[in-house]
Amino acid sequence: MPTKDSVKIAPPEGKLGVLIPGMGAVASTFIAGVEAVKAGWALPIGSVTQMGTVRLGKRTDGRSPRVKDFVPLASLNDLVIGGWDIFEDNTYEAALKAGVLDKGHVEKVKGPLSAIKPMKAVFDPEFVRRLNGPNVKQGGSKMDKARMVMDDIENFRKTSGASRLVMVWCGSTEVHHLPAEVHQTLANFERGLEKNDPGIAPSQIYAYAALKMGVPHANGAPNLTTDVPAFLELAREHQAPICGKDFKTGQTLMNTIIAPGLKARMLGLTGWFSTNILGNRDGEVLDDPASFKTKEVTKLSVLEHILQPEIYPELYKDFYHVVRINYYPPRGDAKEGWDNIDIFGWMGYPMQIKVDFLCRDSILAAPLVLDLILFLDLAQRAGMKGVQEWLSFYFKGPMTAPGLYPEHDIFIQLMKLKNTLRWMRGEELITHLGLEYYD
Ligand SMILES: NC(=O)c1ccc[n+]([C@@H]2O[C@H](COP(=O)([O-])OP(=O)(O)OC[C@H]3O[C@@H](n4cnc5c(N)ncnc54)[C@H](O)[C@@H]3O)[C@@H](O)[C@H]2O)c1
């Protein structure tokens, strides 16, 4: 039974600095939204920290505070934001180019958005092949680049007056690469940085710099980044929480809502065909088969983990699963995702579900960026370090302790998140057993 003193949480005093490598569609939509909420003309819809509640005690107690009133989170007014990009556009220009938000809305936040100019990026065209930009750090080894990023972070801390920092990768999806020897220990990784090991991606150079300075890190893309033993070591050593990978939005969000429902009712599945068209810069990068491969791996594994074919072979063994993403410029950020789901029920009778999701990916991703920033900062103030599995709710490919399979069911993930908050505040965990109502 937790007590009020279970977890000591330092108060969120001063400003919280947010560092974002990759200031494109997701980042600019997030920043514009924060400014709109602060100015009072938009609501933070989709954000659990701002709109969600936590039920406490019995159902009859009537205690359901807002998450933000229950745990001590940084306020939106205390966020100060900076970042890096390979393009020189300030956030106002990036938001206009991304085309997610109406021009009228972007104009209303032009002042604060124009003030955010990206620092020079650590970039390697081997890892993102479809892009090339001028705002890139030159020369030196990968370790030198990491030191340059640490200098950037320190300068940002000083100029912004932030008392705490959080980093969220919102950069492009890097090409698929598997963990290698260089990722196995921190010592190997640091040697690899000095020797320019080709297995070290730019996203890992930013993450290394952040964690080395004790800055928590979330990975919004499916890249390997911190999901390797060297980074677990680094995060624990520097008391930094980490989480990832790949924001759970769009089609995967739908899949993780539908699949647990089918499994809950023990309905079988013969096939799931998912196809998408999108025309933004993310789509352009994913048009490269090597970057698509990274995305495909996280998208494919989700259904396998939810449906557990090894436990339910009669229902889910050998279901046919295809994921396609096609770059289609006319759509811009307004993506369309179709799912054809072939299921079967009583006596094996087949049925079909068709989903046509006209979604706005960055509109779904922006509140996740906000929640991750606030929760990672909370976790660090609560003394939590290493992988934060309770934040799986936000990711397509949740990071877990080595040897543990990830939980993809969004409803289990939400229960885990809220129970973690209850635990932090010394409240009873909710099991939904509910026998006490019938005594
Ligand atoms: N939009 C979503 O809902 C969503 C969902 C899940 C994951 N993601 C992932 O989030 C990331 C961002 O998505 P987006 O739609 O904003 O894409 P985007 O292309 O609009 O923005 C990515 C930005 O990263 C920059 N960049 C690339 N490499 C960089 C580097 N090494 N350093 C600094 N900047 C770099 C690019 O120039 C670009 O401006 C992508 O990896 C995407 O796959 C997005």
Coordinates of C-alpha atoms and ligand atoms in Angstrom, one line a residue:
M1 CA 0.0 0.0 0.0
P2 CA 1.6 3.3 -1.0
T3 CA 1.8 6.2 1.4
K4 CA 1.9 9.9 0.9
D5 CA 5.6 9.7 1.5
S6 CA 6.3 7.0 -1.0
V7 CA 7.8 9.2 -3.6
K8 CA 9.4 12.6 -3.0
I9 CA 8.8 15.0 -5.9
A10 CA 10.7 18.2 -6.1
P11 CA 8.5 21.1 -7.0
P12 CA 8.6 22.4 -10.6
E13 CA 10.3 25.7 -9.8
G14 CA 11.6 28.0 -12.5
K15 CA 11.5 27.5 -16.2
L16 CA 11.5 24.2 -18.1
G17 CA 13.6 24.3 -21.2
V18 CA 12.5 22.1 -24.1
L19 CA 15.1 21.1 -26.7
I20 CA 13.9 19.7 -30.0
P21 CA 16.1 18.2 -32.6
G22 CA 14.0 18.5 -35.8
M23 CA 11.8 21.5 -36.0
G24 CA 9.4 20.5 -38.8
A25 CA 5.7 19.8 -38.8
V26 CA 5.2 18.1 -35.4
A27 CA 7.5 20.6 -33.6
S28 CA 6.0 23.7 -35.1
T29 CA 2.4 22.5 -34.6
F30 CA 3.3 21.7 -31.0
I31 CA 4.8 25.1 -30.4
A32 CA 2.0 27.0 -32.1
G33 CA -0.5 25.1 -30.0
V34 CA 1.2 25.9 -26.8
E35 CA 1.2 29.6 -27.7
A36 CA -2.5 29.4 -28.7
V37 CA -3.4 27.7 -25.4
K38 CA -1.4 30.3 -23.4
A39 CA -3.2 33.1 -25.3
G40 CA -6.5 31.5 -24.5
W41 CA -7.9 30.9 -28.0
A42 CA -7.4 27.1 -28.2
L43 CA -7.8 24.1 -26.0
P44 CA -5.0 21.5 -25.5
I45 CA -7.2 18.8 -26.9
G46 CA -5.5 15.3 -27.0
S47 CA -3.3 16.1 -24.0
V48 CA -3.8 13.8 -21.0
T49 CA -1.8 16.1 -18.8
Q50 CA -4.1 19.1 -19.5
M51 CA -7.5 17.5 -20.2
G52 CA -7.3 14.1 -18.4
T53 CA -8.4 13.2 -14.9
V54 CA -7.4 10.5 -12.5
R55 CA -10.0 8.7 -10.4
L56 CA -8.9 8.3 -6.8
G57 CA -10.3 6.0 -4.2
K58 CA -13.7 4.3 -4.6
R59 CA -16.1 5.0 -7.4
T60 CA -18.5 6.5 -4.8
D61 CA -15.9 8.9 -3.5
G62 CA -16.3 11.4 -6.3
R63 CA -12.6 12.3 -6.5
S64 CA -11.4 12.7 -10.0
P65 CA -8.9 15.6 -10.2
R66 CA -7.3 16.8 -13.4
V67 CA -3.9 15.2 -13.9
K68 CA -2.3 18.6 -13.9
D69 CA -3.8 19.4 -10.5
F70 CA -3.0 15.9 -9.1
V71 CA 0.8 15.8 -9.8
P72 CA 3.1 18.8 -9.8
L73 CA 3.7 19.5 -13.5
A74 CA 5.4 22.5 -15.1
S75 CA 3.0 25.0 -16.3
L76 CA 2.7 25.9 -20.0
N77 CA 3.8 29.5 -19.1
D78 CA 7.1 28.1 -17.8
L79 CA 8.1 26.3 -21.0
V80 CA 11.0 27.8 -23.0
I81 CA 11.7 26.2 -26.3
G82 CA 14.7 25.8 -28.6
G83 CA 16.0 23.2 -31.1
W84 CA 18.0 22.3 -34.1
D85 CA 17.2 21.8 -37.8
I86 CA 19.1 21.4 -41.0
F87 CA 17.0 24.2 -42.5
E88 CA 17.3 27.8 -41.3
D89 CA 13.6 28.5 -41.1
N90 CA 12.4 29.9 -37.9
T91 CA 9.4 28.2 -36.4
Y92 CA 6.9 30.6 -37.9
E93 CA 8.3 29.8 -41.4
A94 CA 8.5 26.1 -40.6
A95 CA 4.8 26.1 -39.6
L96 CA 3.8 27.9 -42.8
K97 CA 5.8 25.4 -44.9
A98 CA 4.5 22.4 -43.0
G99 CA 1.0 23.5 -43.9
V100 CA -0.6 21.7 -40.9
L101 CA -2.3 24.8 -39.4
D102 CA -4.3 27.5 -41.2
K103 CA -2.3 30.5 -42.2
G104 CA -4.6 32.7 -40.0
H105 CA -3.8 30.6 -36.9
V106 CA 0.0 30.7 -37.6
E107 CA -0.2 34.5 -38.0
K108 CA -1.8 34.8 -34.6
V109 CA 1.3 33.3 -33.0
K110 CA 3.9 34.8 -35.4
G111 CA 5.7 36.8 -32.7
P112 CA 6.8 33.9 -30.4
L113 CA 7.2 31.5 -33.3
S114 CA 9.5 33.8 -35.3
A115 CA 11.7 34.1 -32.2
I116 CA 12.6 30.4 -32.2
K117 CA 15.4 29.9 -34.7
P118 CA 17.0 26.5 -35.1
M119 CA 20.6 25.9 -34.0
K120 CA 22.9 24.2 -36.5
A121 CA 22.1 20.5 -36.8
V122 CA 24.2 17.4 -36.5
F123 CA 23.4 15.7 -39.8
D124 CA 24.5 12.8 -41.9
P125 CA 22.9 12.2 -45.3
E126 CA 23.6 8.5 -44.8
F127 CA 20.9 8.4 -42.2
V128 CA 18.3 10.6 -43.9
R129 CA 18.8 10.3 -47.6
R130 CA 16.0 12.4 -49.0
L131 CA 16.9 15.7 -47.3
N132 CA 19.8 18.1 -47.4
G133 CA 20.0 21.5 -45.8
P134 CA 22.5 24.3 -45.1
N135 CA 22.2 24.6 -41.3
V136 CA 24.6 21.9 -40.4
K137 CA 27.6 21.6 -38.1
Q138 CA 30.8 21.1 -40.0
G139 CA 34.0 19.2 -39.3
G140 CA 35.3 17.2 -36.3
S141 CA 34.6 13.7 -35.1
K142 CA 31.2 12.4 -33.9
M143 CA 32.5 13.1 -30.3
D144 CA 33.3 16.7 -31.4
K145 CA 29.8 17.0 -32.7
A146 CA 28.4 15.7 -29.3
R147 CA 30.5 18.3 -27.5
M148 CA 29.1 21.0 -29.8
V149 CA 25.6 19.9 -29.0
M150 CA 26.5 20.0 -25.3
D151 CA 27.7 23.6 -25.8
D152 CA 24.4 24.4 -27.5
I153 CA 22.5 23.0 -24.6
E154 CA 24.5 24.9 -22.1
N155 CA 24.1 28.2 -24.0
F156 CA 20.4 27.6 -24.3
R157 CA 20.2 26.9 -20.6
K158 CA 21.9 30.2 -19.8
T159 CA 20.1 32.4 -22.3
S160 CA 16.7 31.0 -21.6
G161 CA 17.1 30.9 -17.9
A162 CA 15.8 27.3 -17.7
S163 CA 16.3 25.6 -14.4
R164 CA 15.5 22.1 -15.9
L165 CA 15.7 20.7 -19.4
V166 CA 14.0 18.0 -21.5
M167 CA 14.9 16.8 -25.0
V168 CA 12.3 15.3 -27.5
W169 CA 13.5 14.0 -30.9
C170 CA 11.1 15.3 -33.6
G171 CA 13.6 14.9 -36.4
S172 CA 13.1 12.8 -39.6
T173 CA 13.0 9.0 -39.4
E174 CA 16.5 7.7 -39.9
V175 CA 17.4 4.6 -42.0
H176 CA 16.9 1.3 -40.3
H177 CA 19.9 0.0 -38.5
L178 CA 20.3 -2.7 -36.0
P179 CA 22.2 -2.5 -32.7
A180 CA 25.8 -3.3 -33.2
E181 CA 28.9 -3.8 -30.9
V182 CA 29.3 -0.1 -30.6
H183 CA 25.9 0.2 -28.9
Q184 CA 26.5 -2.5 -26.4
T185 CA 28.3 -0.6 -23.7
L186 CA 28.9 3.1 -22.9
A187 CA 32.6 2.6 -23.2
N188 CA 32.2 1.1 -26.7
F189 CA 29.9 3.9 -27.7
E190 CA 32.3 6.6 -26.5
R191 CA 35.1 5.0 -28.4
G192 CA 32.8 4.8 -31.4
L193 CA 32.2 8.6 -31.1
E194 CA 35.9 9.3 -31.1
K195 CA 36.5 7.0 -34.1
N196 CA 33.5 8.1 -36.1
D197 CA 31.9 4.7 -36.1
P198 CA 29.4 4.5 -39.0
G199 CA 26.9 2.8 -36.7
I200 CA 26.3 6.0 -34.7
A201 CA 23.4 8.0 -36.0
P202 CA 22.9 11.8 -35.6
S203 CA 19.9 11.1 -33.3
Q204 CA 22.2 9.2 -31.0
I205 CA 24.7 12.1 -30.9
Y206 CA 22.0 14.5 -29.6
A207 CA 20.7 11.9 -27.2
Y208 CA 24.2 11.2 -25.9
A209 CA 24.8 15.0 -25.3
A210 CA 21.5 15.3 -23.5
L211 CA 21.9 12.3 -21.2
K212 CA 25.5 13.1 -20.5
M213 CA 24.1 16.4 -19.1
G214 CA 21.4 14.6 -17.2
V215 CA 18.6 15.8 -19.5
P216 CA 15.7 13.4 -20.0
H217 CA 15.1 12.2 -23.6
A218 CA 12.0 11.1 -25.5
N219 CA 12.3 9.7 -29.1
G220 CA 9.3 10.6 -31.3
A221 CA 10.6 8.7 -34.3
P222 CA 11.2 4.9 -34.8
N223 CA 15.0 5.3 -34.9
L224 CA 17.0 3.1 -32.6
T225 CA 18.5 6.1 -30.8
T226 CA 18.4 5.3 -27.0
D227 CA 17.0 1.8 -27.3
V228 CA 20.4 0.2 -26.9
P229 CA 22.3 -1.0 -23.8
A230 CA 24.8 1.9 -23.9
F231 CA 22.1 4.4 -23.4
L232 CA 20.4 2.5 -20.6
E233 CA 23.8 2.7 -18.8
L234 CA 24.2 6.4 -19.6
A235 CA 20.6 7.3 -18.5
R236 CA 21.0 5.5 -15.2
E237 CA 24.4 6.9 -14.6
H238 CA 23.2 10.5 -15.1
Q239 CA 19.8 10.1 -13.3
A240 CA 17.9 10.7 -16.5
P241 CA 14.6 9.2 -17.6
I242 CA 14.3 8.0 -21.2
C243 CA 11.4 6.8 -23.4
G244 CA 10.5 6.1 -27.0
K245 CA 10.0 5.1 -29.8
D246 CA 7.7 6.7 -32.4
F247 CA 4.7 8.8 -31.4
K248 CA 1.6 6.7 -31.5
T249 CA -0.7 8.6 -33.9
G250 CA -2.7 8.0 -37.0
Q251 CA -3.2 4.4 -38.2
T252 CA -1.3 2.8 -35.4
L253 CA -3.4 4.7 -32.8
M254 CA -6.5 3.2 -34.5
N255 CA -4.9 -0.3 -34.6
T256 CA -4.1 -0.2 -30.9
I257 CA -7.7 0.8 -30.2
I258 CA -9.4 -1.8 -32.4
A259 CA -7.1 -4.8 -31.9
P260 CA -7.5 -5.1 -28.1
G261 CA -11.3 -5.0 -28.7
L262 CA -11.2 -7.9 -31.1
K263 CA -9.0 -9.9 -28.8
A264 CA -11.1 -9.0 -25.8
R265 CA -14.1 -10.7 -27.6
M266 CA -11.9 -13.6 -28.8
L267 CA -12.7 -12.8 -32.5
G268 CA -10.1 -14.2 -35.0
L269 CA -8.1 -12.4 -37.6
T270 CA -7.0 -13.6 -41.0
G271 CA -5.6 -10.4 -42.4
W272 CA -5.0 -6.8 -41.8
F273 CA -4.0 -4.6 -44.7
S274 CA -3.0 -1.0 -43.8
T275 CA -2.2 1.6 -46.5
N276 CA -1.5 5.3 -46.2
I277 CA -1.0 8.3 -48.5
L278 CA 0.7 11.4 -47.2
G279 CA 2.4 14.3 -48.8
N280 CA 4.5 16.1 -46.1
R281 CA 8.2 16.1 -45.6
D282 CA 7.9 13.0 -43.3
G283 CA 6.2 11.2 -46.3
E284 CA 9.0 12.3 -48.5
V285 CA 11.6 10.8 -46.1
L286 CA 9.6 7.6 -45.7
D287 CA 9.6 7.3 -49.5
D288 CA 13.2 6.1 -49.1
P289 CA 12.9 2.3 -48.5
A290 CA 15.6 2.4 -45.8
S291 CA 13.6 5.0 -43.7
F292 CA 10.3 3.2 -44.5
K293 CA 11.9 -0.1 -43.2
T294 CA 12.4 1.6 -39.7
K295 CA 8.8 2.6 -39.7
E296 CA 7.5 -0.7 -41.0
V297 CA 9.2 -2.6 -38.2
T298 CA 7.5 -0.7 -35.4
K299 CA 4.1 -0.7 -37.2
L300 CA 4.2 -4.5 -37.9
S301 CA 5.2 -5.5 -34.4
V302 CA 2.2 -3.8 -32.7
L303 CA -0.5 -6.3 -33.8
E304 CA 1.7 -9.3 -33.0
H305 CA 2.2 -8.1 -29.5
I306 CA -1.4 -7.2 -28.9
L307 CA -2.9 -10.4 -30.4
Q308 CA -0.3 -12.8 -29.0
P309 CA -0.7 -15.5 -31.7
E310 CA 1.6 -17.9 -29.6
I311 CA -1.1 -17.9 -26.9
Y312 CA -4.1 -17.9 -29.3
P313 CA -3.0 -19.9 -32.3
E314 CA -6.6 -20.8 -33.4
L315 CA -7.4 -17.1 -33.7
Y316 CA -4.3 -15.3 -34.7
K317 CA -1.6 -17.7 -36.0
D318 CA -0.3 -16.6 -39.5
F319 CA -2.6 -13.6 -39.9
Y320 CA -1.5 -11.7 -43.0
H321 CA -0.3 -8.2 -42.2
V322 CA 0.8 -5.6 -44.8
V323 CA 1.7 -2.0 -44.2
R324 CA 2.2 0.5 -47.0
I325 CA 3.0 4.2 -46.9
N326 CA 3.0 6.1 -50.2
Y327 CA 4.3 9.6 -50.7
Y328 CA 1.5 11.6 -52.4
P329 CA 2.4 15.3 -52.4
P330 CA -1.2 16.7 -53.2
R331 CA -2.3 15.7 -49.7
G332 CA 0.3 17.6 -47.7
D333 CA 0.0 16.8 -44.0
A334 CA -3.7 15.7 -44.4
K335 CA -3.0 12.0 -44.6
E336 CA -5.4 9.3 -45.4
G337 CA -5.1 5.8 -44.0
W338 CA -7.2 2.8 -45.0
D339 CA -7.4 -0.4 -43.1
N340 CA -9.1 -3.6 -44.4
I341 CA -9.5 -6.0 -41.5
D342 CA -10.6 -9.6 -42.2
I343 CA -11.9 -11.1 -39.0
F344 CA -13.9 -14.3 -38.2
G345 CA -16.4 -15.2 -35.5
W346 CA -18.5 -18.0 -34.3
M347 CA -17.9 -21.2 -36.3
G348 CA -15.3 -19.4 -38.3
Y349 CA -17.7 -17.1 -40.3
P350 CA -15.8 -14.3 -41.9
M351 CA -16.5 -10.6 -41.5
Q352 CA -14.8 -7.4 -42.6
I353 CA -14.0 -4.1 -41.1
K354 CA -13.1 -1.1 -43.2
V355 CA -11.5 2.0 -41.7
D356 CA -10.9 5.2 -43.6
F357 CA -9.1 7.6 -41.3
L358 CA -8.7 11.1 -42.7
C359 CA -6.3 12.1 -40.0
R360 CA -4.0 15.0 -39.3
D361 CA -0.9 13.4 -38.0
S362 CA 0.8 16.4 -36.5
I363 CA -2.5 17.4 -34.8
L364 CA -2.4 14.0 -33.1
A365 CA 1.3 14.2 -32.4
A366 CA 1.5 17.7 -30.9
P367 CA -0.3 16.9 -27.6
L368 CA 1.9 13.8 -27.2
V369 CA 5.0 16.1 -27.3
L370 CA 3.5 18.3 -24.6
D371 CA 2.6 15.4 -22.3
L372 CA 6.0 13.7 -22.8
I373 CA 7.8 16.9 -21.9
L374 CA 5.8 17.4 -18.7
F375 CA 5.9 13.8 -17.6
L376 CA 9.6 13.3 -18.2
D377 CA 10.3 16.4 -16.2
L378 CA 8.0 15.1 -13.5
A379 CA 9.7 11.7 -13.5
Q380 CA 13.1 13.3 -13.1
R381 CA 11.9 15.4 -10.2
A382 CA 10.5 12.2 -8.7
G383 CA 13.9 10.5 -8.9
M384 CA 13.0 8.1 -11.7
K385 CA 15.7 7.2 -14.2
G386 CA 16.2 4.9 -17.2
V387 CA 13.4 3.5 -19.3
Q388 CA 9.9 4.9 -18.3
E389 CA 7.6 2.1 -19.4
W390 CA 4.6 3.9 -18.0
L391 CA 4.9 6.3 -20.9
S392 CA 4.4 3.5 -23.4
F393 CA 0.9 5.0 -23.9
Y394 CA 2.5 7.6 -26.2
F395 CA 4.5 5.3 -28.5
K396 CA 4.2 2.8 -31.4
G397 CA 7.3 0.9 -30.3
P398 CA 7.5 1.3 -26.5
M399 CA 10.9 0.8 -24.9
T400 CA 11.0 -1.7 -22.1
A401 CA 13.6 -3.3 -19.8
P402 CA 15.8 -5.8 -21.7
G403 CA 14.0 -9.2 -22.1
L404 CA 10.5 -7.7 -21.4
Y405 CA 8.0 -7.7 -24.3
P406 CA 6.3 -4.3 -24.8
E407 CA 2.7 -3.6 -23.9
H408 CA 0.8 -2.2 -26.9
D409 CA -2.8 -2.3 -25.8
I410 CA -3.7 1.4 -25.3
F411 CA -6.1 0.7 -22.5
I412 CA -3.5 -1.3 -20.5
Q413 CA -1.0 1.5 -21.2
L414 CA -3.4 4.1 -19.9
M415 CA -4.1 2.1 -16.7
K416 CA -0.4 1.8 -16.2
L417 CA 0.2 5.5 -16.7
K418 CA -2.5 6.5 -14.2
N419 CA -1.5 3.9 -11.7
T420 CA 2.0 5.3 -11.8
L421 CA 0.7 8.8 -11.1
R422 CA -1.4 7.3 -8.2
W423 CA 1.7 5.6 -6.9
M424 CA 3.7 8.8 -7.1
R425 CA 1.2 10.6 -4.9
G426 CA 0.7 7.7 -2.4
E427 CA -2.9 7.0 -3.6
E428 CA -4.3 3.5 -3.7
L429 CA -3.8 1.7 -7.1
I430 CA -7.0 0.9 -8.9
T431 CA -7.4 -2.7 -9.8
H432 CA -11.1 -2.5 -10.9
L433 CA -11.9 -5.5 -8.7
G434 CA -14.7 -3.6 -7.1
L435 CA -15.9 -6.4 -4.7
E436 CA -16.2 -3.9 -1.9
Y437 CA -19.3 -2.4 -3.5
Y438 CA -21.2 -5.7 -3.0
D439 CA -20.2 -6.6 0.6
Ligands
LIG1 N1 3.4 13.4 -37.5 C1 3.2 12.4 -36.7 O1 2.1 12.2 -36.3 C2 4.3 11.5 -36.3 C3 3.9 10.3 -35.7 C4 4.9 9.4 -35.3 C5 6.2 9.7 -35.5 N2 6.5 10.9 -36.2 C6 7.9 11.1 -36.5 O2 8.3 12.3 -36.0 C7 9.3 12.9 -36.8 C8 8.9 14.3 -37.2 O3 7.7 14.2 -38.0 P1 7.3 15.5 -38.9 O4 6.0 15.2 -39.5 O5 7.5 16.7 -38.0 O6 8.5 15.5 -40.0 P2 9.1 16.8 -40.7 O7 9.8 16.3 -41.9 O8 8.1 17.9 -40.9 O9 10.1 17.3 -39.6 C9 11.3 16.7 -39.3 C10 12.4 17.8 -39.3 O10 13.6 17.1 -38.9 C11 14.7 17.8 -39.5 N3 15.9 16.9 -39.4 C12 16.2 15.8 -40.1 N4 17.3 15.3 -39.6 C13 17.8 16.1 -38.6 C14 18.9 16.2 -37.8 N5 19.8 15.2 -37.8 N6 19.0 17.2 -36.9 C15 18.1 18.2 -36.8 N7 17.0 18.2 -37.6 C16 16.8 17.2 -38.5 C17 14.2 18.0 -40.9 O11 14.9 19.0 -41.6 C18 12.7 18.4 -40.7 O12 12.5 19.8 -40.6 C19 9.5 11.9 -38.0 O13 10.5 11.0 -37.7 C20 8.2 11.1 -37.9 O14 8.3 9.9 -38.5 C21 5.6 11.7 -36.6

